[in-house]
Structures are given as C-alpha cells and as structure tokens.
XYZ file of N, CA and C in Angstrom:
501
model
N 142.113 -81.448 -80.360
C 143.044 -82.534 -80.160
C 144.269 -82.025 -79.427
N 144.777 -82.851 -78.584
C 145.976 -82.513 -77.845
C 147.162 -83.162 -78.539
N 148.140 -82.370 -78.930
C 149.289 -82.919 -79.639
C 150.144 -83.811 -78.753
N 149.964 -83.736 -77.434
C 150.712 -84.586 -76.517
C 150.011 -85.914 -76.284
N 148.846 -86.083 -76.866
C 148.065 -87.304 -76.700
C 148.711 -88.422 -77.507
N 149.106 -89.494 -76.839
C 149.781 -90.606 -77.504
C 148.843 -91.399 -78.398
N 147.549 -91.371 -78.058
C 146.604 -92.171 -78.835
C 146.316 -91.546 -80.190
N 146.391 -90.217 -80.310
C 146.157 -89.547 -81.588
C 144.706 -89.614 -82.023
N 144.504 -89.255 -83.254
C 143.163 -89.186 -83.823
C 143.064 -90.195 -84.946
N 142.024 -91.011 -84.908
C 141.793 -92.005 -85.949
C 140.483 -91.659 -86.644
N 140.565 -91.281 -87.926
C 139.352 -90.892 -88.646
C 138.376 -92.053 -88.767
N 138.818 -93.276 -88.563
C 137.927 -94.433 -88.593
C 136.971 -94.461 -87.418
N 137.236 -93.623 -86.396
C 136.348 -93.559 -85.231
C 135.059 -92.803 -85.534
N 135.039 -92.071 -86.629
C 133.853 -91.301 -86.991
C 132.966 -92.186 -87.852
N 131.711 -92.343 -87.426
C 130.802 -93.180 -88.217
C 130.309 -92.403 -89.428
N 130.075 -93.103 -90.505
C 129.577 -92.487 -91.733
C 128.058 -92.432 -91.650
N 127.506 -91.230 -91.435
C 126.058 -91.094 -91.285
C 125.417 -90.427 -92.501
N 126.136 -90.352 -93.588
C 125.595 -89.717 -94.782
C 124.902 -90.745 -95.659
N 123.670 -90.420 -96.026
C 122.906 -91.262 -96.941
C 122.265 -90.358 -97.978
N 121.967 -90.926 -99.106
C 121.330 -90.165 -100.165
C 120.102 -90.920 -100.642
N 119.020 -90.177 -100.804
C 117.785 -90.775 -101.295
C 117.129 -89.781 -102.237
N 116.606 -90.262 -103.330
C 115.928 -89.403 -104.290
C 114.508 -89.900 -104.501
N 113.614 -88.968 -104.775
C 112.258 -89.341 -105.126
C 111.684 -88.262 -106.023
N 110.618 -88.600 -106.701
C 109.964 -87.697 -107.637
C 108.707 -87.142 -107.003
N 108.441 -85.873 -107.255
C 107.183 -85.271 -106.859
C 106.862 -84.177 -107.867
N 105.699 -83.583 -107.768
C 105.300 -82.551 -108.721
C 104.326 -81.586 -108.058
N 104.256 -80.409 -108.628
C 103.288 -79.391 -108.236
C 102.412 -79.128 -109.455
N 101.185 -78.713 -109.207
C 100.300 -78.370 -110.309
C 99.523 -77.113 -109.913
N 99.326 -76.236 -110.872
C 98.623 -75.000 -110.567
C 97.904 -74.437 -111.771
N 97.019 -73.508 -111.480
C 96.259 -72.848 -112.531
C 96.031 -71.404 -112.086
N 96.051 -70.496 -113.055
C 95.748 -69.100 -112.741
C 94.902 -68.511 -113.860
N 94.179 -67.487 -113.521
C 93.275 -66.841 -114.480
C 93.311 -65.341 -114.249
N 93.532 -64.580 -115.329
C 93.460 -63.127 -115.267
C 92.052 -62.695 -115.634
N 91.573 -61.643 -115.002
C 90.221 -61.158 -115.289
C 90.120 -59.690 -114.911
N 88.960 -59.092 -115.189
C 88.697 -57.708 -114.830
C 89.161 -56.740 -115.898
N 88.964 -55.463 -115.612
C 89.397 -54.403 -116.522
C 90.899 -54.499 -116.735
N 91.322 -54.511 -117.988
C 92.738 -54.583 -118.348
C 93.444 -55.817 -117.781
N 92.676 -56.849 -117.470
C 93.255 -58.083 -116.914
C 94.109 -57.782 -115.676
N 93.685 -56.821 -114.852
C 94.479 -56.380 -113.701
C 94.324 -57.283 -112.480
N 93.338 -58.150 -112.483
C 93.147 -59.096 -111.379
C 93.639 -60.474 -111.816
N 94.176 -61.218 -110.878
C 94.605 -62.582 -111.164
C 94.316 -63.450 -109.941
N 93.736 -64.622 -110.186
C 93.462 -65.590 -109.113
C 94.163 -66.889 -109.475
N 94.579 -67.620 -108.454
C 95.290 -68.857 -108.736
C 95.092 -69.893 -107.651
N 95.363 -71.128 -108.025
C 95.311 -72.276 -107.125
C 96.522 -73.137 -107.439
N 97.233 -73.583 -106.416
C 98.370 -74.479 -106.607
C 98.278 -75.618 -105.595
N 98.636 -76.809 -106.041
C 98.779 -77.962 -105.144
C 100.222 -78.409 -105.279
N 100.954 -78.343 -104.163
C 102.356 -78.747 -104.135
C 102.457 -80.171 -103.589
N 103.497 -80.883 -104.007
C 103.760 -82.250 -103.524
C 102.538 -83.145 -103.714
N 102.076 -83.270 -104.952
C 100.829 -83.997 -105.202
C 100.943 -85.494 -104.894
N 102.166 -86.015 -104.786
C 102.359 -87.428 -104.441
C 102.813 -87.509 -102.989
N 101.955 -88.041 -102.123
C 102.310 -88.162 -100.709
C 103.398 -89.221 -100.542
N 104.439 -88.882 -99.757
C 105.561 -89.795 -99.568
C 106.076 -89.709 -98.147
N 106.654 -90.811 -97.682
C 107.286 -90.851 -96.373
C 108.789 -90.980 -96.570
N 109.535 -90.140 -95.870
C 110.990 -90.133 -95.958
C 111.534 -90.369 -94.562
N 112.601 -91.174 -94.450
C 113.225 -91.461 -93.161
C 114.620 -90.844 -93.141
N 114.913 -90.073 -92.090
C 116.225 -89.437 -91.965
C 117.255 -90.468 -91.519
N 118.535 -90.074 -91.542
C 119.609 -90.974 -91.101
C 119.493 -91.307 -89.626
N 118.789 -90.472 -88.861
C 118.585 -90.737 -87.436
C 117.324 -91.553 -87.173
N 116.624 -91.936 -88.242
C 115.432 -92.757 -88.109
C 114.136 -91.984 -87.961
N 114.188 -90.665 -88.057
C 112.973 -89.851 -87.956
C 112.176 -89.967 -89.248
N 110.909 -90.318 -89.112
C 110.046 -90.433 -90.282
C 109.345 -89.103 -90.530
N 109.407 -88.649 -91.782
C 108.790 -87.377 -92.165
C 107.838 -87.641 -93.322
N 106.657 -87.080 -93.231
C 105.650 -87.251 -94.273
C 105.637 -86.004 -95.154
N 105.808 -86.204 -96.443
C 105.678 -85.129 -97.429
C 104.262 -85.261 -97.993
N 103.395 -84.326 -97.628
C 101.979 -84.398 -98.000
C 101.613 -83.285 -98.965
N 100.548 -83.478 -99.729
C 100.079 -82.409 -100.623
C 99.675 -81.164 -99.828
N 99.947 -80.009 -100.398
C 99.593 -78.733 -99.795
C 98.890 -77.893 -100.851
N 97.749 -77.312 -100.497
C 96.980 -76.501 -101.448
C 96.938 -75.055 -100.972
N 97.033 -74.134 -101.934
C 97.007 -72.706 -101.619
C 96.263 -71.972 -102.723
N 95.452 -70.979 -102.320
C 94.784 -70.098 -103.276
C 95.307 -68.685 -103.065
N 95.169 -67.877 -104.090
C 95.608 -66.498 -103.973
C 94.903 -65.618 -104.977
N 94.909 -64.338 -104.673
C 94.341 -63.352 -105.586
C 95.237 -62.113 -105.519
N 95.398 -61.460 -106.664
C 96.226 -60.257 -106.695
C 95.625 -59.224 -107.632
N 96.007 -57.985 -107.392
C 95.644 -56.881 -108.267
C 96.935 -56.193 -108.687
N 97.091 -55.996 -110.004
C 98.320 -55.433 -110.558
C 98.037 -54.155 -111.334
N 98.880 -53.158 -111.112
C 98.889 -51.956 -111.953
C 100.314 -51.795 -112.473
N 100.558 -50.741 -113.219
C 101.904 -50.529 -113.752
C 102.910 -50.207 -112.646
N 102.443 -49.791 -111.477
C 103.357 -49.409 -110.404
C 103.137 -50.157 -109.091
N 102.141 -51.066 -109.031
C 101.902 -51.760 -107.756
C 101.313 -53.151 -107.961
N 101.543 -53.996 -106.969
C 100.910 -55.304 -106.883
C 100.492 -55.511 -105.437
N 99.245 -55.912 -105.247
C 98.725 -56.262 -103.930
C 98.240 -57.697 -104.023
N 98.635 -58.552 -103.052
C 98.272 -59.967 -103.133
C 97.896 -60.515 -101.767
N 96.984 -61.500 -101.779
C 96.583 -62.239 -100.576
C 96.597 -63.715 -100.926
N 97.233 -64.525 -100.075
C 97.300 -65.975 -100.250
C 96.763 -66.656 -99.006
N 96.148 -67.832 -99.195
C 95.617 -68.615 -98.084
C 95.908 -70.093 -98.310
N 96.529 -70.735 -97.314
C 96.695 -72.188 -97.352
C 95.329 -72.826 -97.131
N 94.941 -73.732 -98.008
C 93.667 -74.436 -97.858
C 93.804 -75.658 -96.970
N 95.013 -76.109 -96.776
C 95.267 -77.298 -95.958
C 96.073 -76.912 -94.731
N 95.868 -77.654 -93.658
C 96.685 -77.536 -92.462
C 97.938 -78.367 -92.734
N 99.092 -77.735 -92.741
C 100.324 -78.381 -93.157
C 101.170 -78.779 -91.957
N 101.470 -80.079 -91.838
C 102.354 -80.544 -90.781
C 103.771 -80.119 -91.106
N 104.503 -79.711 -90.077
C 105.887 -79.323 -90.263
C 106.734 -80.560 -90.528
N 107.693 -80.447 -91.425
C 108.571 -81.568 -91.734
C 109.533 -81.816 -90.583
N 110.017 -80.772 -89.921
C 111.017 -80.945 -88.870
C 110.514 -80.609 -87.469
N 109.646 -79.653 -87.315
C 109.157 -79.280 -85.988
C 107.770 -79.864 -85.772
N 107.257 -79.760 -84.563
C 105.983 -80.363 -84.252
C 104.767 -79.532 -84.597
N 104.928 -78.240 -84.825
C 103.790 -77.369 -85.047
C 103.316 -77.422 -86.493
N 102.004 -77.393 -86.653
C 101.450 -77.340 -88.002
C 101.246 -75.877 -88.386
N 100.973 -75.648 -89.672
C 100.781 -74.279 -90.131
C 99.677 -74.227 -91.181
N 98.983 -73.128 -91.176
C 98.023 -72.777 -92.215
C 98.080 -71.261 -92.306
N 98.810 -70.766 -93.310
C 99.132 -69.352 -93.375
C 98.126 -68.547 -94.185
N 97.854 -67.360 -93.677
C 97.169 -66.298 -94.404
C 98.219 -65.205 -94.565
N 98.520 -64.837 -95.805
C 99.589 -63.871 -96.061
C 99.091 -62.786 -96.992
N 99.589 -61.565 -96.769
C 99.240 -60.431 -97.618
C 100.507 -59.628 -97.875
N 100.576 -59.036 -99.053
C 101.740 -58.236 -99.371
C 101.445 -57.182 -100.402
N 102.327 -56.192 -100.441
C 102.218 -55.128 -101.423
C 103.621 -54.833 -101.952
N 103.699 -54.588 -103.250
C 104.954 -54.165 -103.874
C 104.685 -52.902 -104.657
N 105.501 -51.889 -104.427
C 105.460 -50.644 -105.191
C 106.677 -50.650 -106.101
N 106.462 -50.393 -107.386
C 107.522 -50.521 -108.386
C 107.672 -49.213 -109.154
N 108.881 -48.659 -109.134
C 109.164 -47.420 -109.857
C 109.932 -47.731 -111.134
N 109.271 -47.621 -112.272
C 109.878 -47.741 -113.594
C 110.579 -49.084 -113.822
N 110.060 -50.167 -113.246
C 110.659 -51.507 -113.365
C 112.125 -51.520 -112.926
N 112.494 -50.594 -112.038
C 113.886 -50.487 -111.612
C 114.054 -50.565 -110.096
N 113.139 -49.986 -109.345
C 113.238 -49.992 -107.882
C 111.916 -50.462 -107.293
N 112.004 -51.403 -106.354
C 110.808 -51.962 -105.736
C 110.885 -51.819 -104.215
N 109.752 -51.515 -103.627
C 109.598 -51.450 -102.184
C 108.507 -52.445 -101.816
N 108.803 -53.369 -100.898
C 107.861 -54.443 -100.575
C 107.560 -54.482 -99.079
N 106.302 -54.783 -98.765
C 105.878 -54.989 -97.388
C 104.982 -56.220 -97.345
N 105.100 -57.015 -96.272
C 104.276 -58.207 -96.164
C 103.914 -58.530 -94.732
N 102.892 -59.375 -94.588
C 102.397 -59.812 -93.285
C 101.952 -61.263 -93.426
N 102.289 -62.109 -92.434
C 101.889 -63.517 -92.461
C 101.394 -63.930 -91.086
N 100.242 -64.616 -91.068
C 99.627 -65.094 -89.825
C 99.350 -66.587 -89.940
N 99.699 -67.343 -88.892
C 99.444 -68.777 -88.858
C 98.071 -69.016 -88.239
N 97.120 -69.467 -89.033
C 95.759 -69.716 -88.548
C 95.671 -70.975 -87.694
N 96.655 -71.881 -87.766
C 96.624 -73.147 -87.030
C 97.169 -73.051 -85.625
N 97.846 -71.984 -85.304
C 98.540 -71.881 -84.026
C 98.025 -70.665 -83.270
N 97.292 -70.905 -82.163
C 96.754 -69.792 -81.388
C 97.859 -68.896 -80.837
N 99.008 -69.507 -80.518
C 100.137 -68.738 -80.022
C 101.086 -68.390 -81.164
N 100.593 -68.539 -82.386
C 101.433 -68.329 -83.562
C 102.011 -66.934 -83.619
N 103.205 -66.874 -84.110
C 103.876 -65.601 -84.214
C 103.649 -65.027 -85.599
N 102.997 -63.882 -85.651
C 102.824 -63.189 -86.912
C 104.177 -62.645 -87.352
N 104.400 -62.613 -88.638
C 105.656 -62.088 -89.178
C 105.380 -60.894 -90.073
N 106.178 -59.874 -89.926
C 106.157 -58.715 -90.806
C 107.424 -58.748 -91.646
N 107.338 -58.260 -92.872
C 108.520 -58.209 -93.726
C 108.547 -56.894 -94.490
N 109.757 -56.474 -94.829
C 109.952 -55.281 -95.646
C 111.190 -55.505 -96.492
N 111.162 -55.021 -97.705
C 112.307 -55.218 -98.576
C 112.452 -54.113 -99.589
N 113.671 -53.979 -100.081
C 113.995 -53.012 -101.104
C 114.706 -53.747 -102.219
N 114.237 -53.564 -103.447
C 114.845 -54.223 -104.590
C 115.271 -53.227 -105.642
N 116.381 -53.541 -106.300
C 116.856 -52.760 -107.439
C 117.051 -53.728 -108.590
N 116.525 -53.373 -109.774
C 116.601 -54.305 -110.897
C 116.893 -53.592 -112.214
N 118.064 -52.950 -112.307
C 118.403 -52.304 -113.572
C 119.000 -53.311 -114.560
N 118.659 -53.203 -115.828
C 119.282 -53.963 -116.911
C 119.275 -55.478 -116.703
N 118.217 -56.009 -116.105
C 118.105 -57.455 -115.943
C 118.857 -58.024 -114.758
N 119.530 -57.197 -113.992
C 120.229 -57.642 -112.783
C 119.380 -57.216 -111.601
N 119.136 -58.128 -110.660
C 118.316 -57.754 -109.509
C 119.103 -57.954 -108.218
N 118.956 -56.998 -107.335
C 119.536 -57.031 -105.998
C 118.408 -56.730 -105.026
N 118.306 -57.514 -103.980
C 117.249 -57.279 -103.005
C 117.776 -57.510 -101.607
N 117.379 -56.640 -100.707
C 117.640 -56.841 -99.290
C 116.303 -56.724 -98.580
N 116.031 -57.664 -97.690
C 114.770 -57.633 -96.966
C 114.976 -58.124 -95.545
N 114.046 -57.742 -94.698
C 114.070 -58.134 -93.290
C 112.722 -58.720 -92.922
N 112.754 -59.738 -92.055
C 111.535 -60.389 -91.586
C 111.636 -60.469 -90.072
N 110.514 -60.333 -89.407
C 110.615 -60.477 -87.963
C 109.350 -60.172 -87.208
N 109.472 -60.392 -85.904
C 108.476 -60.045 -84.908
C 109.250 -59.773 -83.625
N 108.576 -59.750 -82.472
C 109.291 -59.405 -81.244
C 110.296 -60.476 -80.808
N 110.174 -61.715 -81.306
C 111.078 -62.794 -80.914
C 112.093 -63.181 -81.973
N 111.849 -62.858 -83.213
C 112.662 -63.358 -84.314
C 112.978 -62.235 -85.292
N 114.217 -62.225 -85.783
C 114.606 -61.261 -86.796
C 115.459 -61.990 -87.827
N 115.202 -61.726 -89.103
C 116.003 -62.299 -90.174
C 116.245 -61.276 -91.252
N 117.383 -61.421 -91.919
C 117.743 -60.537 -93.011
C 118.138 -61.403 -94.196
N 117.705 -61.016 -95.393
C 117.988 -61.768 -96.607
C 118.590 -60.810 -97.635
N 119.654 -61.254 -98.295
C 120.201 -60.543 -99.438
C 120.158 -61.498 -100.613
N 119.556 -61.085 -101.714
C 119.365 -61.965 -102.860
C 119.770 -61.245 -104.138
N 120.419 -62.003 -105.025
C 120.767 -61.465 -106.342
C 120.168 -62.351 -107.419
N 119.989 -61.794 -108.594
C 119.440 -62.575 -109.706
C 119.750 -61.921 -111.039
N 119.604 -62.708 -112.082
C 119.812 -62.239 -113.447
C 118.614 -62.638 -114.278
N 118.111 -61.726 -115.082
C 116.963 -62.004 -115.942
C 117.403 -61.871 -117.390
N 117.121 -62.887 -118.183
C 117.481 -62.834 -119.601
C 116.426 -63.468 -120.425
C-alpha cells in the first residue's frame, strides 16, 4: 500500500472465501501375526470406506474414494522389514495423476533407543512416475522421540523433523 494513496485500503474489498464443511468417514483394517515367534505380520486396510464428493470454495469437485492396501512385515528384536502394495488405483485429490504405490522399507533399532530407517516407493500407475528414496534417523530415549528424515529423487528433495511423546 502506498501511504500517499488518497483512496486508502478498505478491508471490505476482500471477498470472504472461507467455508467450512464436515463429514464422517472411517477406515477398517485387520492384521494377523504368524510364523516362528510371531515374527511375521500381514495386514489389509481399507481407508475412506464411505465414498464422498467434496466441493472446494473455487468450485472444484473432489472425490474421496475407498483405498485398499495390503502389507507384510518381518520383525526381530533389532529390525523390521516391510512391503506394502496399494490394491486400488487412487485418484489424486488435488493433482491429475493417479497413484498405486509399491513401497518397501527397513528399520534397524538399537536397544529401543536409536533407529535407522531406509525406504523406497514406486508408483505403478505412472510410467513416468518418480521413485522416491527415503532415509531417517530416530532417537527415542525415555518415551520421547525425535526423528529427522529426508525424501527425494533427482527432481525433488524433502526434509522432515518430527517429535513425539509415548506414555
């Protein structure tokens, strides 16, 4: 704003584009441990079991559809290895590309205090899909957790810092 402007600023010139809408949805899942010492675990989850259409303030219609995923993991006292697969092709809520992810990860855990994590994710629905690699370091002494991780490929880089409390 220019302080020499005789017309000034009128907050009434700004349109109110804020709207609020609430709806109910639910996820449902099941898992089963098996094998020697119950070290294997398999699971199935269906997210957003109630299909709904939501309209943004700009009039964009977005469909919230059910999404199904299966996974299997192997756990020891010091490691976890897991693979997950989307069973459904999932339309993006905001962008035009759909996704169906195959993801794998490993976590190495030292004395329930320090964790080292590595992961890989591939989009099966997009031939030009960008695979993502991730790596993270976690510290979790006395029920307090701190984690820093990085995700990326040749075009994208992200960093996450997360804290938590366990009681």
